C-alpha positions as CSV (number, residue, x, y, z in Angstrom):
1,X,-40.0,-217.5,31.7
2,X,-42.6,-215.8,34.4
3,X,-41.3,-217.5,38.0
4,X,-45.0,-217.3,39.0
5,X,-45.6,-220.5,36.9
6,X,-43.2,-222.0,39.8
7,X,-44.7,-220.2,42.9
8,X,-42.7,-222.0,45.5
9,X,-46.1,-222.5,47.9
10,X,-47.6,-223.7,44.9
11,X,-44.7,-226.5,44.6
12,X,-44.7,-227.4,48.5
13,X,-48.4,-227.6,49.2
14,X,-48.1,-230.2,45.8
15,X,-45.4,-232.0,47.3
16,X,-45.0,-231.9,50.6
17,X,-49.3,-231.8,51.4
18,X,-50.7,-234.2,48.1
19,X,-50.3,-237.4,48.2
20,X,-52.7,-238.8,45.1
21,X,-51.4,-238.2,41.9
22,X,-52.9,-238.8,38.8
23,X,-50.0,-239.1,36.1
24,X,-51.8,-237.7,32.6
25,X,-50.6,-239.8,29.6
26,X,-48.7,-242.6,32.1
27,X,-48.2,-245.8,30.1
28,X,-46.4,-249.0,31.2
29,X,-42.9,-248.0,28.7
30,X,-40.3,-247.9,31.3
31,X,-38.3,-245.5,28.8
32,X,-40.7,-242.7,29.4
33,X,-40.2,-239.9,31.3
34,X,-44.1,-239.9,32.9
35,X,-43.1,-243.6,33.9
36,X,-39.7,-242.7,35.8
37,X,-41.6,-239.5,37.2
38,X,-44.3,-241.9,38.6
39,X,-41.7,-244.0,39.9
40,X,-40.0,-241.2,42.1
41,X,-43.5,-240.4,43.0
42,X,-44.2,-243.8,44.3
43,X,-40.8,-243.9,45.9
44,X,-41.4,-240.2,47.9
45,X,-44.8,-242.0,49.4
46,X,-47.2,-240.6,47.0
47,X,-50.5,-242.8,45.1
48,X,-50.0,-242.4,41.4
49,X,-53.1,-242.8,39.6
50,X,-52.2,-243.7,35.4
51,X,-54.7,-241.7,33.3
52,X,-54.3,-242.8,29.3
53,X,-56.9,-244.2,26.8
54,X,-55.9,-247.4,27.5
55,X,-56.0,-247.7,30.7
56,X,-53.3,-249.4,31.8
57,X,-52.1,-250.9,35.2
58,X,-48.7,-249.3,35.6
59,X,-46.7,-249.7,39.0
60,X,-48.8,-251.6,40.3
61,X,-51.7,-249.0,40.4
62,X,-54.8,-249.5,37.8
63,X,-55.0,-246.9,35.6
64,X,-58.3,-245.0,34.2
65,X,-59.0,-243.8,30.6
66,X,-60.1,-239.7,32.3
67,X,-59.7,-238.3,34.8
68,X,-63.6,-238.2,35.0
69,X,-63.6,-242.2,35.3
70,X,-61.5,-241.6,38.9
71,X,-63.5,-243.1,41.8
72,X,-62.1,-241.2,44.4
73,X,-60.2,-237.9,45.2
74,X,-57.5,-236.7,43.4
75,X,-55.4,-234.0,44.8
76,X,-53.0,-233.2,42.0
77,X,-53.2,-233.8,38.2
78,X,-49.8,-234.1,36.3
79,X,-49.4,-233.8,33.1
80,X,-47.4,-235.6,30.3
81,X,-48.9,-234.1,27.5
82,X,-47.6,-231.7,24.7
83,X,-48.8,-227.9,25.9
84,X,-51.6,-227.8,23.2
85,X,-53.5,-230.6,24.6
86,X,-52.7,-229.1,28.4
87,X,-55.2,-226.4,28.8
88,X,-57.8,-229.1,28.6
89,X,-56.5,-231.4,30.9
90,X,-56.2,-228.2,33.6
91,X,-59.4,-227.6,33.4
92,X,-60.6,-231.5,33.9
93,X,-58.3,-231.5,36.7
94,X,-60.4,-228.5,38.4
95,X,-63.6,-230.1,37.4
96,X,-62.9,-233.2,39.2
97,X,-61.5,-231.1,42.7
98,X,-57.8,-231.2,42.2
99,X,-55.9,-229.4,44.3
100,X,-53.2,-229.0,41.8
101,X,-52.0,-229.4,38.6
102,X,-48.4,-229.5,37.5
103,X,-47.4,-229.1,33.6
104,X,-43.9,-231.0,32.9
105,X,-41.1,-229.6,32.0
106,X,-41.6,-227.9,28.5
107,X,-45.2,-227.8,28.9
108,X,-46.7,-224.5,28.9
109,X,-50.4,-222.7,28.6
110,X,-50.6,-219.9,30.2
111,X,-54.3,-219.5,29.5
112,X,-55.0,-222.5,31.4
113,X,-52.8,-221.4,34.0
114,X,-54.9,-218.1,34.2
115,X,-57.9,-220.4,34.4
116,X,-56.5,-222.5,36.8
117,X,-55.2,-220.4,39.6
118,X,-58.6,-217.9,39.5
119,X,-60.8,-221.2,39.9
120,X,-58.2,-221.4,43.2
121,X,-56.6,-224.5,42.3
122,X,-52.4,-224.3,42.8
123,X,-50.8,-224.9,39.5
124,X,-47.3,-225.3,37.8
125,X,-45.7,-225.3,34.8
126,X,-42.4,-226.0,32.7
127,X,-40.8,-227.9,35.6
128,X,-40.8,-231.4,37.2
129,X,-40.7,-232.8,40.8
130,X,-38.1,-234.1,40.6
131,X,-36.1,-231.2,39.8
132,X,-38.2,-229.5,42.9
133,X,-37.2,-232.0,45.3
134,X,-33.3,-231.8,43.3
135,X,-33.7,-228.0,44.3
136,X,-34.1,-228.5,48.3
137,X,-31.0,-230.7,48.6
């Protein structure tokens, strides 16, 4: 595993300095990891934006079908999708002006990581905000 995928500067930027998180793949199913992490983000003071083709309202927040549909700035795009479809979402995050892209545990796309960081956007892969917050004690 490449430790550059979890650069502490990128992790800290997103966890400490970014408040608006688009959660790609978030649905209203409380049994899904995306739902549990979105709830944790809210508990930590973050605003979550559900990104899902059906655009449901989840955890009290209006959903949108795509990142491009969100009518206000998004700071972090948190991706709960398989690795093979995640790269396109990183590109969309760069296109909408996000400050960071977070690929969840098990989601890895080295080419997307290179494109995103070369575009000047912080990115982490193969970890979870819960894991990173727990490391802090």
